[in-house]
Amino acid sequence: PIWFISELMTIDAARNRLYAVNIGSKTISVYAINPSTGALTEMPFSPIPLPESFNLACTISVHPTGSPLVVG
């Protein structure tokens, strides 16, 4: 359902990063956000693989300090 798509992305304001869950590939894409332009640049360690046993992400969130990143 479309109602939960917005919960599959989160912004880390402390580090200017965008995290997005990729359901099909069971990964998390990580982008640096240019604070002046809003342009996104994929981080070199992206995508982050989720455990193979992970079935479906319903939400993603990051602590205000930038760590930890939680996917559930």
mmCIF file of N, CA and C in Angstrom:
data_model
loop_
_atom_site.group_PDB
_atom_site.id
_atom_site.type_symbol
_atom_site.label_atom_id
_atom_site.label_comp_id
_atom_site.label_asym_id
_atom_site.label_seq_id
_atom_site.Cartn_x
_atom_site.Cartn_y
_atom_site.Cartn_z
ATOM 1 N N PRO A 1 0.814 -1.204 0.000
ATOM 2 C CA PRO A 1 0.000 0.000 0.000
ATOM 3 C C PRO A 1 0.856 1.266 0.000
ATOM 4 N N ILE A 2 0.348 2.296 -0.589
ATOM 5 C CA ILE A 2 1.067 3.554 -0.711
ATOM 6 C C ILE A 2 1.138 4.306 0.611
ATOM 7 N N TRP A 3 0.261 4.061 1.549
ATOM 8 C CA TRP A 3 0.204 4.830 2.794
ATOM 9 C C TRP A 3 1.483 4.807 3.599
ATOM 10 N N PHE A 4 2.331 3.795 3.439
ATOM 11 C CA PHE A 4 3.534 3.740 4.271
ATOM 12 C C PHE A 4 4.810 4.110 3.529
ATOM 13 N N ILE A 5 4.723 4.532 2.287
ATOM 14 C CA ILE A 5 5.930 4.842 1.526
ATOM 15 C C ILE A 5 6.742 5.952 2.176
ATOM 16 N N SER A 6 6.101 6.971 2.712
ATOM 17 C CA SER A 6 6.847 8.062 3.325
ATOM 18 C C SER A 6 7.633 7.597 4.548
ATOM 19 N N GLU A 7 7.229 6.499 5.150
ATOM 20 C CA GLU A 7 7.941 5.966 6.308
ATOM 21 C C GLU A 7 9.133 5.117 5.903
ATOM 22 N N LEU A 8 9.355 4.956 4.598
ATOM 23 C CA LEU A 8 10.493 4.182 4.131
ATOM 24 C C LEU A 8 11.675 5.073 3.766
ATOM 25 N N MET A 9 11.578 6.356 4.120
ATOM 26 C CA MET A 9 12.684 7.297 3.956
ATOM 27 C C MET A 9 12.784 8.135 5.226
ATOM 28 N N THR A 10 14.000 8.528 5.554
ATOM 29 C CA THR A 10 14.200 9.418 6.697
ATOM 30 C C THR A 10 15.411 10.299 6.434
ATOM 31 N N ILE A 11 15.404 11.464 7.038
ATOM 32 C CA ILE A 11 16.514 12.396 6.897
ATOM 33 C C ILE A 11 17.267 12.495 8.214
ATOM 34 N N ASP A 12 18.575 12.409 8.118
ATOM 35 C CA ASP A 12 19.477 12.608 9.250
ATOM 36 C C ASP A 12 19.961 14.050 9.161
ATOM 37 N N ALA A 13 19.313 14.941 9.899
ATOM 38 C CA ALA A 13 19.650 16.366 9.855
ATOM 39 C C ALA A 13 21.024 16.651 10.450
ATOM 40 N N ALA A 14 21.483 15.816 11.374
ATOM 41 C CA ALA A 14 22.785 16.027 12.007
ATOM 42 C C ALA A 14 23.933 15.819 11.019
ATOM 43 N N ARG A 15 23.727 14.898 10.075
ATOM 44 C CA ARG A 15 24.791 14.574 9.116
ATOM 45 C C ARG A 15 24.424 14.907 7.674
ATOM 46 N N ASN A 16 23.265 15.531 7.470
ATOM 47 C CA ASN A 16 22.785 15.861 6.120
ATOM 48 C C ASN A 16 22.771 14.635 5.214
ATOM 49 N N ARG A 17 22.039 13.608 5.656
ATOM 50 C CA ARG A 17 21.917 12.375 4.877
ATOM 51 C C ARG A 17 20.457 11.983 4.720
ATOM 52 N N LEU A 18 20.167 11.338 3.608
ATOM 53 C CA LEU A 18 18.852 10.761 3.348
ATOM 54 C C LEU A 18 19.027 9.256 3.285
ATOM 55 N N TYR A 19 18.187 8.523 4.013
ATOM 56 C CA TYR A 19 18.185 7.063 3.993
ATOM 57 C C TYR A 19 16.880 6.600 3.364
ATOM 58 N N ALA A 20 16.960 5.645 2.436
ATOM 59 C CA ALA A 20 15.764 5.130 1.769
ATOM 60 C C ALA A 20 15.834 3.613 1.709
ATOM 61 N N VAL A 21 14.767 2.947 2.157
ATOM 62 C CA VAL A 21 14.695 1.492 2.113
ATOM 63 C C VAL A 21 14.292 1.066 0.703
ATOM 64 N N ASN A 22 15.033 0.113 0.154
ATOM 65 C CA ASN A 22 14.727 -0.476 -1.149
ATOM 66 C C ASN A 22 14.144 -1.861 -0.888
ATOM 67 N N ILE A 23 12.823 -1.968 -0.946
ATOM 68 C CA ILE A 23 12.145 -3.204 -0.562
ATOM 69 C C ILE A 23 12.568 -4.379 -1.434
ATOM 70 N N GLY A 24 12.602 -4.187 -2.748
ATOM 71 C CA GLY A 24 12.905 -5.289 -3.663
ATOM 72 C C GLY A 24 14.273 -5.896 -3.459
ATOM 73 N N SER A 25 15.282 -5.058 -3.220
ATOM 74 C CA SER A 25 16.650 -5.560 -3.080
ATOM 75 C C SER A 25 17.074 -5.748 -1.625
ATOM 76 N N LYS A 26 16.187 -5.416 -0.685
ATOM 77 C CA LYS A 26 16.487 -5.531 0.745
ATOM 78 C C LYS A 26 17.776 -4.795 1.098
ATOM 79 N N THR A 27 17.814 -3.518 0.688
ATOM 80 C CA THR A 27 18.963 -2.670 0.979
ATOM 81 C C THR A 27 18.478 -1.296 1.431
ATOM 82 N N ILE A 28 19.408 -0.500 1.951
ATOM 83 C CA ILE A 28 19.133 0.893 2.299
ATOM 84 C C ILE A 28 20.092 1.755 1.496
ATOM 85 N N SER A 29 19.558 2.659 0.693
ATOM 86 C CA SER A 29 20.384 3.614 -0.035
ATOM 87 C C SER A 29 20.642 4.814 0.863
ATOM 88 N N VAL A 30 21.866 5.334 0.796
ATOM 89 C CA VAL A 30 22.260 6.467 1.620
ATOM 90 C C VAL A 30 22.790 7.568 0.702
ATOM 91 N N TYR A 31 22.244 8.776 0.880
ATOM 92 C CA TYR A 31 22.636 9.918 0.058
ATOM 93 C C TYR A 31 23.071 11.077 0.943
ATOM 94 N N ALA A 32 24.115 11.781 0.525
ATOM 95 C CA ALA A 32 24.502 13.031 1.166
ATOM 96 C C ALA A 32 23.607 14.117 0.589
ATOM 97 N N ILE A 33 23.128 15.012 1.453
ATOM 98 C CA ILE A 33 22.285 16.121 1.024
ATOM 99 C C ILE A 33 23.123 17.391 1.048
ATOM 100 N N ASN A 34 23.205 18.074 -0.082
ATOM 101 C CA ASN A 34 23.882 19.361 -0.124
ATOM 102 C C ASN A 34 22.950 20.372 0.520
ATOM 103 N N PRO A 35 23.315 20.947 1.667
ATOM 104 C CA PRO A 35 22.397 21.840 2.372
ATOM 105 C C PRO A 35 22.091 23.140 1.614
ATOM 106 N N SER A 36 22.946 23.524 0.688
ATOM 107 C CA SER A 36 22.713 24.756 -0.074
ATOM 108 C C SER A 36 21.759 24.558 -1.241
ATOM 109 N N THR A 37 21.890 23.393 -1.919
ATOM 110 C CA THR A 37 21.110 23.162 -3.137
ATOM 111 C C THR A 37 20.047 22.079 -2.999
ATOM 112 N N GLY A 38 20.227 21.207 -2.009
ATOM 113 C CA GLY A 38 19.316 20.073 -1.865
ATOM 114 C C GLY A 38 19.696 18.896 -2.749
ATOM 115 N N ALA A 39 20.776 19.029 -3.507
ATOM 116 C CA ALA A 39 21.222 17.949 -4.387
ATOM 117 C C ALA A 39 21.621 16.726 -3.565
ATOM 118 N N LEU A 40 21.343 15.549 -4.116
ATOM 119 C CA LEU A 40 21.678 14.289 -3.461
ATOM 120 C C LEU A 40 22.861 13.641 -4.156
ATOM 121 N N THR A 41 23.790 13.102 -3.362
ATOM 122 C CA THR A 41 24.931 12.355 -3.883
ATOM 123 C C THR A 41 24.988 11.036 -3.132
ATOM 124 N N GLU A 42 24.993 9.930 -3.877
ATOM 125 C CA GLU A 42 25.039 8.628 -3.214
ATOM 126 C C GLU A 42 26.362 8.467 -2.473
ATOM 127 N N MET A 43 26.282 7.959 -1.240
ATOM 128 C CA MET A 43 27.472 7.745 -0.416
ATOM 129 C C MET A 43 28.229 6.522 -0.934
ATOM 130 N N PRO A 44 29.560 6.476 -0.752
ATOM 131 C CA PRO A 44 30.356 5.372 -1.289
ATOM 132 C C PRO A 44 30.016 4.008 -0.682
ATOM 133 N N PHE A 45 29.473 3.980 0.519
ATOM 134 C CA PHE A 45 29.134 2.702 1.173
ATOM 135 C C PHE A 45 27.694 2.276 0.904
ATOM 136 N N SER A 46 27.003 3.004 0.056
ATOM 137 C CA SER A 46 25.607 2.721 -0.261
ATOM 138 C C SER A 46 25.533 1.818 -1.488
ATOM 139 N N PRO A 47 24.622 0.859 -1.515
ATOM 140 C CA PRO A 47 23.585 0.573 -0.535
ATOM 141 C C PRO A 47 24.080 -0.337 0.591
ATOM 142 N N ILE A 48 23.389 -0.241 1.713
ATOM 143 C CA ILE A 48 23.673 -1.082 2.872
ATOM 144 C C ILE A 48 22.740 -2.294 2.797
ATOM 145 N N PRO A 49 23.283 -3.512 2.772
ATOM 146 C CA PRO A 49 22.412 -4.691 2.713
ATOM 147 C C PRO A 49 21.698 -4.939 4.041
ATOM 148 N N LEU A 50 20.441 -5.330 3.950
ATOM 149 C CA LEU A 50 19.689 -5.768 5.125
ATOM 150 C C LEU A 50 19.857 -7.271 5.258
ATOM 151 N N PRO A 51 19.666 -7.828 6.448
ATOM 152 C CA PRO A 51 19.803 -9.279 6.611
ATOM 153 C C PRO A 51 18.873 -10.033 5.663
ATOM 154 N N GLU A 52 19.345 -11.163 5.170
ATOM 155 C CA GLU A 52 18.559 -11.978 4.230
ATOM 156 C C GLU A 52 17.225 -12.386 4.843
ATOM 157 N N SER A 53 17.182 -12.550 6.160
ATOM 158 C CA SER A 53 15.950 -12.964 6.834
ATOM 159 C C SER A 53 14.941 -11.822 6.960
ATOM 160 N N PHE A 54 15.356 -10.604 6.610
ATOM 161 C CA PHE A 54 14.486 -9.434 6.725
ATOM 162 C C PHE A 54 13.386 -9.535 5.679
ATOM 163 N N ASN A 55 12.128 -9.531 6.113
ATOM 164 C CA ASN A 55 11.022 -9.731 5.183
ATOM 165 C C ASN A 55 10.461 -8.445 4.611
ATOM 166 N N LEU A 56 10.077 -7.502 5.456
ATOM 167 C CA LEU A 56 9.460 -6.277 4.960
ATOM 168 C C LEU A 56 9.693 -5.148 5.951
ATOM 169 N N ALA A 57 10.243 -4.077 5.449
ATOM 170 C CA ALA A 57 10.443 -2.906 6.294
ATOM 171 C C ALA A 57 9.155 -2.103 6.332
ATOM 172 N N CYS A 58 8.761 -1.695 7.512
ATOM 173 C CA CYS A 58 7.565 -0.868 7.678
ATOM 174 C C CYS A 58 7.928 0.569 8.011
ATOM 175 N N THR A 59 9.113 0.781 8.575
ATOM 176 C CA THR A 59 9.521 2.130 8.950
ATOM 177 C C THR A 59 11.037 2.197 9.081
ATOM 178 N N ILE A 60 11.565 3.407 8.944
ATOM 179 C CA ILE A 60 12.994 3.659 9.133
ATOM 180 C C ILE A 60 13.101 4.990 9.869
ATOM 181 N N SER A 61 14.017 5.061 10.805
ATOM 182 C CA SER A 61 14.166 6.278 11.595
ATOM 183 C C SER A 61 15.614 6.401 12.036
ATOM 184 N N VAL A 62 16.036 7.638 12.262
ATOM 185 C CA VAL A 62 17.392 7.879 12.742
ATOM 186 C C VAL A 62 17.300 8.794 13.963
ATOM 187 N N HIS A 63 18.143 8.531 14.941
ATOM 188 C CA HIS A 63 18.197 9.342 16.150
ATOM 189 C C HIS A 63 18.631 10.763 15.782
ATOM 190 N N PRO A 64 18.169 11.794 16.486
ATOM 191 C CA PRO A 64 18.558 13.177 16.175
ATOM 192 C C PRO A 64 20.068 13.430 16.131
ATOM 193 N N THR A 65 20.858 12.613 16.821
ATOM 194 C CA THR A 65 22.310 12.773 16.802
ATOM 195 C C THR A 65 22.939 12.124 15.571
ATOM 196 N N GLY A 66 22.156 11.384 14.785
ATOM 197 C CA GLY A 66 22.656 10.722 13.595
ATOM 198 C C GLY A 66 22.961 9.246 13.784
ATOM 199 N N SER A 67 22.844 8.749 15.005
ATOM 200 C CA SER A 67 23.093 7.336 15.272
ATOM 201 C C SER A 67 22.282 6.949 16.501
ATOM 202 N N PRO A 68 21.586 5.851 16.486
ATOM 203 C CA PRO A 68 21.572 4.802 15.473
ATOM 204 C C PRO A 68 20.500 5.044 14.402
ATOM 205 N N LEU A 69 20.633 4.276 13.350
ATOM 206 C CA LEU A 69 19.619 4.159 12.300
ATOM 207 C C LEU A 69 18.842 2.887 12.598
ATOM 208 N N VAL A 70 17.518 2.975 12.657
ATOM 209 C CA VAL A 70 16.692 1.823 13.024
ATOM 210 C C VAL A 70 15.713 1.524 11.888
ATOM 211 N N VAL A 71 15.646 0.261 11.496
ATOM 212 C CA VAL A 71 14.717 -0.203 10.466
ATOM 213 C C VAL A 71 13.864 -1.286 11.091
ATOM 214 N N GLY A 72 12.572 -1.174 10.949
ATOM 215 C CA GLY A 72 11.686 -2.173 11.551
ATOM 216 C C GLY A 72 10.536 -2.531 10.688
#
